[in-house]
Amino acid sequence: MNLMIIDDHEIVRDGLSMLLQQSFCIDGRICACDGYEAIKAAESFSADLVLLDLSMPGGLDGLTTLEKLRKLLPDAKIVIFSMHDDVGYQRKAYEAGADGYLIKQLKRDDLVQSLDQILANQKVFDTHVWEGPSEGDYFHQIDLPITKREKEVFILTVKGYSQKDIAERLNISVKTVENHRQKIGEKLGTHKRYEWVETARKYNVFQT
């Protein structure tokens, strides 16, 4: 696994590097002290896991850096690692394409466990991030050229549910979920999740 750590504090970068190399099989590692350095590095370094601070100097904040990295590293797991525990920040991070939001005050074992979950394609955020209108309300807000069932799959996808979870929630097969996602991607002109999230933001899916 290739690891990228972005934080303006050297002690945080070094500490995380040491911990993750002890807990995971790290093939390659690169550290950056700000968003600009991270974006430049991402052009030549294909990271599998990115840990990104929210507040950094240099004029490029963590959320903006996240959006740019998501485009450069569409398959990477990008995790905000911040001292801010505000749910509003977490919701913005999710909307920008983050796979998780972890607090720097986490204990070592909890941090490793959370990263394990993220690497296993789970989303790790405060549960309050998901509070808002019911899914039924969302369906009326979205005016997309897709069927009602496709809208259900679309919404659950951008909210971070796996194909298996969507299948169980909608009482359909995983193969049917895959087929719906394929058709949605064709109709939207993209199969990339971060672009689906952008579409969801445009149609107020995350409005609370």
PDB file of C-alpha atoms in Angstrom:
ATOM      1  CA  MET A   1       0.000   0.000   0.000  1.00  0.00           C
ATOM      2  CA  ASN A   2       1.236   3.479  -0.880  1.00  0.00           C
ATOM      3  CA  LEU A   3       0.713   6.090   1.836  1.00  0.00           C
ATOM      4  CA  MET A   4       0.530   9.886   1.661  1.00  0.00           C
ATOM      5  CA  ILE A   5       0.456  12.045   4.803  1.00  0.00           C
ATOM      6  CA  ILE A   6      -0.338  15.755   4.539  1.00  0.00           C
ATOM      7  CA  ASP A   7       0.129  17.852   7.683  1.00  0.00           C
ATOM      8  CA  ASP A   8       2.006  21.032   8.463  1.00  0.00           C
ATOM      9  CA  HIS A   9       3.375  19.616  11.731  1.00  0.00           C
ATOM     10  CA  GLU A  10       6.482  17.456  11.335  1.00  0.00           C
ATOM     11  CA  ILE A  11       5.829  15.614  14.608  1.00  0.00           C
ATOM     12  CA  VAL A  12       2.392  14.527  13.318  1.00  0.00           C
ATOM     13  CA  ARG A  13       3.806  13.361   9.990  1.00  0.00           C
ATOM     14  CA  ASP A  14       6.590  11.396  11.684  1.00  0.00           C
ATOM     15  CA  GLY A  15       4.291   9.925  14.328  1.00  0.00           C
ATOM     16  CA  LEU A  16       1.702   8.787  11.811  1.00  0.00           C
ATOM     17  CA  SER A  17       4.366   7.345   9.541  1.00  0.00           C
ATOM     18  CA  MET A  18       5.824   5.282  12.357  1.00  0.00           C
ATOM     19  CA  LEU A  19       2.436   4.061  13.585  1.00  0.00           C
ATOM     20  CA  LEU A  20       1.109   3.092  10.152  1.00  0.00           C
ATOM     21  CA  GLN A  21       4.305   1.328   9.129  1.00  0.00           C
ATOM     22  CA  GLN A  22       3.968  -0.771  12.284  1.00  0.00           C
ATOM     23  CA  SER A  23       0.279  -1.502  11.646  1.00  0.00           C
ATOM     24  CA  PHE A  24       0.068  -1.884   7.850  1.00  0.00           C
ATOM     25  CA  CYS A  25       2.167  -3.134   4.974  1.00  0.00           C
ATOM     26  CA  ILE A  26       3.498   0.113   3.509  1.00  0.00           C
ATOM     27  CA  ASP A  27       5.254  -0.185   0.148  1.00  0.00           C
ATOM     28  CA  GLY A  28       5.751   3.499  -0.524  1.00  0.00           C
ATOM     29  CA  ARG A  29       5.352   6.632   1.572  1.00  0.00           C
ATOM     30  CA  ILE A  30       5.414  10.350   0.903  1.00  0.00           C
ATOM     31  CA  CYS A  31       4.780  13.307   3.216  1.00  0.00           C
ATOM     32  CA  ALA A  32       3.723  16.856   2.383  1.00  0.00           C
ATOM     33  CA  CYS A  33       3.471  19.922   4.586  1.00  0.00           C
ATOM     34  CA  ASP A  34       0.709  21.706   2.660  1.00  0.00           C
ATOM     35  CA  GLY A  35      -1.870  21.268  -0.076  1.00  0.00           C
ATOM     36  CA  TYR A  36       0.266  22.575  -2.894  1.00  0.00           C
ATOM     37  CA  GLU A  37       3.069  20.148  -2.102  1.00  0.00           C
ATOM     38  CA  ALA A  38       0.551  17.290  -1.850  1.00  0.00           C
ATOM     39  CA  ILE A  39      -1.050  18.047  -5.216  1.00  0.00           C
ATOM     40  CA  LYS A  40       2.331  18.205  -6.892  1.00  0.00           C
ATOM     41  CA  ALA A  41       3.314  14.882  -5.302  1.00  0.00           C
ATOM     42  CA  ALA A  42       0.031  13.237  -6.369  1.00  0.00           C
ATOM     43  CA  GLU A  43       0.872  13.893 -10.008  1.00  0.00           C
ATOM     44  CA  SER A  44       3.651  11.298  -9.830  1.00  0.00           C
ATOM     45  CA  PHE A  45       2.855   9.251  -6.700  1.00  0.00           C
ATOM     46  CA  SER A  46      -0.168   6.928  -6.800  1.00  0.00           C
ATOM     47  CA  ALA A  47      -1.317   6.786  -3.175  1.00  0.00           C
ATOM     48  CA  ASP A  48      -3.741   4.145  -1.904  1.00  0.00           C
ATOM     49  CA  LEU A  49      -4.345   5.879   1.435  1.00  0.00           C
ATOM     50  CA  VAL A  50      -4.146   9.619   2.077  1.00  0.00           C
ATOM     51  CA  LEU A  51      -4.298  11.227   5.515  1.00  0.00           C
ATOM     52  CA  LEU A  52      -5.029  14.929   5.189  1.00  0.00           C
ATOM     53  CA  ASP A  53      -5.079  17.684   7.806  1.00  0.00           C
ATOM     54  CA  LEU A  54      -7.965  20.139   7.566  1.00  0.00           C
ATOM     55  CA  SER A  55      -6.210  23.349   8.642  1.00  0.00           C
ATOM     56  CA  MET A  56      -2.936  24.076   6.869  1.00  0.00           C
ATOM     57  CA  PRO A  57      -0.978  27.226   5.972  1.00  0.00           C
ATOM     58  CA  GLY A  58      -0.189  28.349   2.452  1.00  0.00           C
ATOM     59  CA  GLY A  59      -3.613  29.477   1.272  1.00  0.00           C
ATOM     60  CA  LEU A  60      -4.962  26.047   0.289  1.00  0.00           C
ATOM     61  CA  ASP A  61      -7.217  24.556   2.968  1.00  0.00           C
ATOM     62  CA  GLY A  62      -7.827  20.876   3.542  1.00  0.00           C
ATOM     63  CA  LEU A  63     -11.222  20.732   1.845  1.00  0.00           C
ATOM     64  CA  THR A  64      -9.957  22.381  -1.329  1.00  0.00           C
ATOM     65  CA  THR A  65      -6.934  20.086  -1.296  1.00  0.00           C
ATOM     66  CA  LEU A  66      -9.287  17.124  -0.846  1.00  0.00           C
ATOM     67  CA  GLU A  67     -11.333  18.053  -3.907  1.00  0.00           C
ATOM     68  CA  LYS A  68      -8.217  18.398  -6.045  1.00  0.00           C
ATOM     69  CA  LEU A  69      -6.701  15.149  -4.749  1.00  0.00           C
ATOM     70  CA  ARG A  70      -9.951  13.274  -5.375  1.00  0.00           C
ATOM     71  CA  LYS A  71      -9.651  14.137  -9.061  1.00  0.00           C
ATOM     72  CA  LEU A  72      -5.966  13.168  -9.201  1.00  0.00           C
ATOM     73  CA  LEU A  73      -6.414  10.004  -7.094  1.00  0.00           C
ATOM     74  CA  PRO A  74      -9.948   8.738  -7.829  1.00  0.00           C
ATOM     75  CA  ASP A  75      -9.296   5.273  -6.376  1.00  0.00           C
ATOM     76  CA  ALA A  76      -7.463   6.350  -3.221  1.00  0.00           C
ATOM     77  CA  LYS A  77      -8.965   6.284   0.259  1.00  0.00           C
ATOM     78  CA  ILE A  78      -8.727   9.903   1.386  1.00  0.00           C
ATOM     79  CA  VAL A  79      -9.195  10.539   5.094  1.00  0.00           C
ATOM     80  CA  ILE A  80      -9.359  13.854   6.904  1.00  0.00           C
ATOM     81  CA  PHE A  81      -7.240  13.704  10.077  1.00  0.00           C
ATOM     82  CA  SER A  82      -8.054  16.802  12.091  1.00  0.00           C
ATOM     83  CA  MET A  83      -8.355  18.288  15.555  1.00  0.00           C
ATOM     84  CA  HIS A  84     -11.764  19.750  14.607  1.00  0.00           C
ATOM     85  CA  ASP A  85     -14.668  17.507  15.636  1.00  0.00           C
ATOM     86  CA  ASP A  86     -17.443  19.739  14.302  1.00  0.00           C
ATOM     87  CA  VAL A  87     -20.092  17.780  12.398  1.00  0.00           C
ATOM     88  CA  GLY A  88     -20.343  20.578   9.837  1.00  0.00           C
ATOM     89  CA  TYR A  89     -16.716  20.040   8.845  1.00  0.00           C
ATOM     90  CA  GLN A  90     -17.326  16.307   8.598  1.00  0.00           C
ATOM     91  CA  ARG A  91     -20.330  16.767   6.343  1.00  0.00           C
ATOM     92  CA  LYS A  92     -18.358  19.113   4.063  1.00  0.00           C
ATOM     93  CA  ALA A  93     -15.516  16.593   3.945  1.00  0.00           C
ATOM     94  CA  TYR A  94     -17.895  13.816   2.920  1.00  0.00           C
ATOM     95  CA  GLU A  95     -19.481  16.000   0.251  1.00  0.00           C
ATOM     96  CA  ALA A  96     -16.005  16.798  -1.097  1.00  0.00           C
ATOM     97  CA  GLY A  97     -15.254  13.087  -1.511  1.00  0.00           C
ATOM     98  CA  ALA A  98     -13.600  12.003   1.746  1.00  0.00           C
ATOM     99  CA  ASP A  99     -13.818   8.353   2.775  1.00  0.00           C
ATOM    100  CA  GLY A 100     -13.522   9.133   6.453  1.00  0.00           C
ATOM    101  CA  TYR A 101     -12.998  11.839   9.071  1.00  0.00           C
ATOM    102  CA  LEU A 102     -10.831  10.966  12.060  1.00  0.00           C
ATOM    103  CA  ILE A 103     -10.056  13.112  15.076  1.00  0.00           C
ATOM    104  CA  LYS A 104      -6.447  13.566  16.165  1.00  0.00           C
ATOM    105  CA  GLN A 105      -7.463  12.838  19.751  1.00  0.00           C
ATOM    106  CA  LEU A 106      -8.226   9.221  18.814  1.00  0.00           C
ATOM    107  CA  LYS A 107      -6.385   6.506  20.688  1.00  0.00           C
ATOM    108  CA  ARG A 108      -3.855   4.518  18.672  1.00  0.00           C
ATOM    109  CA  ASP A 109      -5.934   1.326  18.514  1.00  0.00           C
ATOM    110  CA  ASP A 110      -9.079   3.241  17.526  1.00  0.00           C
ATOM    111  CA  LEU A 111      -7.200   5.017  14.750  1.00  0.00           C
ATOM    112  CA  VAL A 112      -5.878   1.762  13.311  1.00  0.00           C
ATOM    113  CA  GLN A 113      -9.298   0.122  13.578  1.00  0.00           C
ATOM    114  CA  SER A 114     -10.959   3.057  11.801  1.00  0.00           C
ATOM    115  CA  LEU A 115      -8.398   2.953   8.982  1.00  0.00           C
ATOM    116  CA  ASP A 116      -8.963  -0.803   8.673  1.00  0.00           C
ATOM    117  CA  GLN A 117     -12.668  -0.117   8.160  1.00  0.00           C
ATOM    118  CA  ILE A 118     -11.993   2.581   5.578  1.00  0.00           C
ATOM    119  CA  LEU A 119      -9.595   0.335   3.661  1.00  0.00           C
ATOM    120  CA  ALA A 120     -12.370  -2.290   3.685  1.00  0.00           C
ATOM    121  CA  ASN A 121     -14.595   0.210   1.812  1.00  0.00           C
ATOM    122  CA  GLN A 122     -16.546   1.454   4.821  1.00  0.00           C
ATOM    123  CA  LYS A 123     -17.203   5.121   5.541  1.00  0.00           C
ATOM    124  CA  VAL A 124     -16.122   6.396   8.948  1.00  0.00           C
ATOM    125  CA  PHE A 125     -17.827   9.608  10.054  1.00  0.00           C
ATOM    126  CA  ASP A 126     -19.780  10.837  13.062  1.00  0.00           C
ATOM    127  CA  THR A 127     -23.306   9.423  12.817  1.00  0.00           C
ATOM    128  CA  HIS A 128     -24.777  12.954  12.929  1.00  0.00           C
ATOM    129  CA  VAL A 129     -23.318  13.586   9.473  1.00  0.00           C
ATOM    130  CA  TRP A 130     -26.164  11.539   8.025  1.00  0.00           C
ATOM    131  CA  GLU A 131     -28.939  13.433   9.813  1.00  0.00           C
ATOM    132  CA  GLY A 132     -31.215  15.462   7.576  1.00  0.00           C
ATOM    133  CA  PRO A 133     -34.309  14.936   5.423  1.00  0.00           C
ATOM    134  CA  SER A 134     -35.561  11.406   4.963  1.00  0.00           C
ATOM    135  CA  GLU A 135     -34.595   9.517   1.835  1.00  0.00           C
ATOM    136  CA  GLY A 136     -38.168   9.885   0.651  1.00  0.00           C
ATOM    137  CA  ASP A 137     -37.773  13.674   0.787  1.00  0.00           C
ATOM    138  CA  TYR A 138     -34.585  13.448  -1.226  1.00  0.00           C
ATOM    139  CA  PHE A 139     -36.362  11.713  -4.108  1.00  0.00           C
ATOM    140  CA  HIS A 140     -38.585  14.754  -4.645  1.00  0.00           C
ATOM    141  CA  GLN A 141     -35.606  17.127  -4.641  1.00  0.00           C
ATOM    142  CA  ILE A 142     -33.682  15.355  -7.400  1.00  0.00           C
ATOM    143  CA  ASP A 143     -34.735  15.998 -10.974  1.00  0.00           C
ATOM    144  CA  LEU A 144     -32.419  13.637 -12.841  1.00  0.00           C
ATOM    145  CA  PRO A 145     -33.028  11.573 -15.989  1.00  0.00           C
ATOM    146  CA  ILE A 146     -33.095   8.335 -13.996  1.00  0.00           C
ATOM    147  CA  THR A 147     -35.829   6.040 -12.710  1.00  0.00           C
ATOM    148  CA  LYS A 148     -37.106   6.043  -9.129  1.00  0.00           C
ATOM    149  CA  ARG A 149     -35.180   2.858  -8.315  1.00  0.00           C
ATOM    150  CA  GLU A 150     -32.038   4.315  -9.876  1.00  0.00           C
ATOM    151  CA  LYS A 151     -32.520   7.413  -7.721  1.00  0.00           C
ATOM    152  CA  GLU A 152     -32.634   5.204  -4.637  1.00  0.00           C
ATOM    153  CA  VAL A 153     -29.406   3.476  -5.645  1.00  0.00           C
ATOM    154  CA  PHE A 154     -27.817   6.817  -6.555  1.00  0.00           C
ATOM    155  CA  ILE A 155     -28.636   8.413  -3.200  1.00  0.00           C
ATOM    156  CA  LEU A 156     -27.442   5.447  -1.157  1.00  0.00           C
ATOM    157  CA  THR A 157     -24.247   5.324  -3.217  1.00  0.00           C
ATOM    158  CA  VAL A 158     -23.343   8.978  -2.640  1.00  0.00           C
ATOM    159  CA  LYS A 159     -24.149   8.504   1.052  1.00  0.00           C
ATOM    160  CA  GLY A 160     -21.413   5.878   1.162  1.00  0.00           C
ATOM    161  CA  TYR A 161     -23.317   2.571   1.213  1.00  0.00           C
ATOM    162  CA  SER A 162     -21.605  -0.447  -0.311  1.00  0.00           C
ATOM    163  CA  GLN A 163     -23.268  -2.485  -3.074  1.00  0.00           C
ATOM    164  CA  LYS A 164     -24.052  -5.227  -0.549  1.00  0.00           C
ATOM    165  CA  ASP A 165     -25.622  -2.745   1.882  1.00  0.00           C
ATOM    166  CA  ILE A 166     -27.706  -1.194  -0.893  1.00  0.00           C
ATOM    167  CA  ALA A 167     -28.891  -4.625  -2.017  1.00  0.00           C
ATOM    168  CA  GLU A 168     -29.972  -5.526   1.517  1.00  0.00           C
ATOM    169  CA  ARG A 169     -31.612  -2.143   2.114  1.00  0.00           C
ATOM    170  CA  LEU A 170     -33.612  -2.231  -1.127  1.00  0.00           C
ATOM    171  CA  ASN A 171     -34.206  -6.006  -1.038  1.00  0.00           C
ATOM    172  CA  ILE A 172     -32.579  -6.595  -4.414  1.00  0.00           C
ATOM    173  CA  SER A 173     -29.534  -8.577  -5.556  1.00  0.00           C
ATOM    174  CA  VAL A 174     -26.000  -7.184  -5.666  1.00  0.00           C
ATOM    175  CA  LYS A 175     -26.004  -7.834  -9.422  1.00  0.00           C
ATOM    176  CA  THR A 176     -29.102  -5.660  -9.779  1.00  0.00           C
ATOM    177  CA  VAL A 177     -27.362  -2.896  -7.848  1.00  0.00           C
ATOM    178  CA  GLU A 178     -24.383  -3.185 -10.212  1.00  0.00           C
ATOM    179  CA  ASN A 179     -26.710  -2.942 -13.212  1.00  0.00           C
ATOM    180  CA  HIS A 180     -28.447   0.139 -11.782  1.00  0.00           C
ATOM    181  CA  ARG A 181     -25.087   1.812 -11.107  1.00  0.00           C
ATOM    182  CA  GLN A 182     -23.965   1.062 -14.650  1.00  0.00           C
ATOM    183  CA  LYS A 183     -27.124   2.643 -16.098  1.00  0.00           C
ATOM    184  CA  ILE A 184     -26.834   5.652 -13.766  1.00  0.00           C
ATOM    185  CA  GLY A 185     -23.236   6.180 -14.852  1.00  0.00           C
ATOM    186  CA  GLU A 186     -24.227   6.049 -18.500  1.00  0.00           C
ATOM    187  CA  LYS A 187     -27.037   8.567 -17.979  1.00  0.00           C
ATOM    188  CA  LEU A 188     -24.883  10.946 -15.915  1.00  0.00           C
ATOM    189  CA  GLY A 189     -21.919  10.562 -18.220  1.00  0.00           C
ATOM    190  CA  THR A 190     -19.563   9.421 -15.455  1.00  0.00           C
ATOM    191  CA  HIS A 191     -18.980   6.421 -13.205  1.00  0.00           C
ATOM    192  CA  LYS A 192     -16.723   8.315 -10.763  1.00  0.00           C
ATOM    193  CA  ARG A 193     -18.137   8.608  -7.232  1.00  0.00           C
ATOM    194  CA  TYR A 194     -16.733  12.072  -6.554  1.00  0.00           C
ATOM    195  CA  GLU A 195     -18.542  13.369  -9.660  1.00  0.00           C
ATOM    196  CA  TRP A 196     -21.747  11.688  -8.482  1.00  0.00           C
ATOM    197  CA  VAL A 197     -21.291  13.534  -5.181  1.00  0.00           C
ATOM    198  CA  GLU A 198     -20.938  16.809  -7.094  1.00  0.00           C
ATOM    199  CA  THR A 199     -24.199  16.028  -8.900  1.00  0.00           C
ATOM    200  CA  ALA A 200     -25.846  15.214  -5.572  1.00  0.00           C
ATOM    201  CA  ARG A 201     -24.706  18.569  -4.173  1.00  0.00           C
ATOM    202  CA  LYS A 202     -26.118  20.346  -7.229  1.00  0.00           C
ATOM    203  CA  TYR A 203     -29.522  18.770  -6.600  1.00  0.00           C
ATOM    204  CA  ASN A 204     -29.441  19.413  -2.831  1.00  0.00           C
ATOM    205  CA  VAL A 205     -29.158  15.783  -1.747  1.00  0.00           C
ATOM    206  CA  PHE A 206     -27.061  16.924   1.227  1.00  0.00           C
ATOM    207  CA  GLN A 207     -29.308  19.831   2.136  1.00  0.00           C
ATOM    208  CA  THR A 208     -30.287  19.714   5.825  1.00  0.00           C
TER     209      THR A 208
END
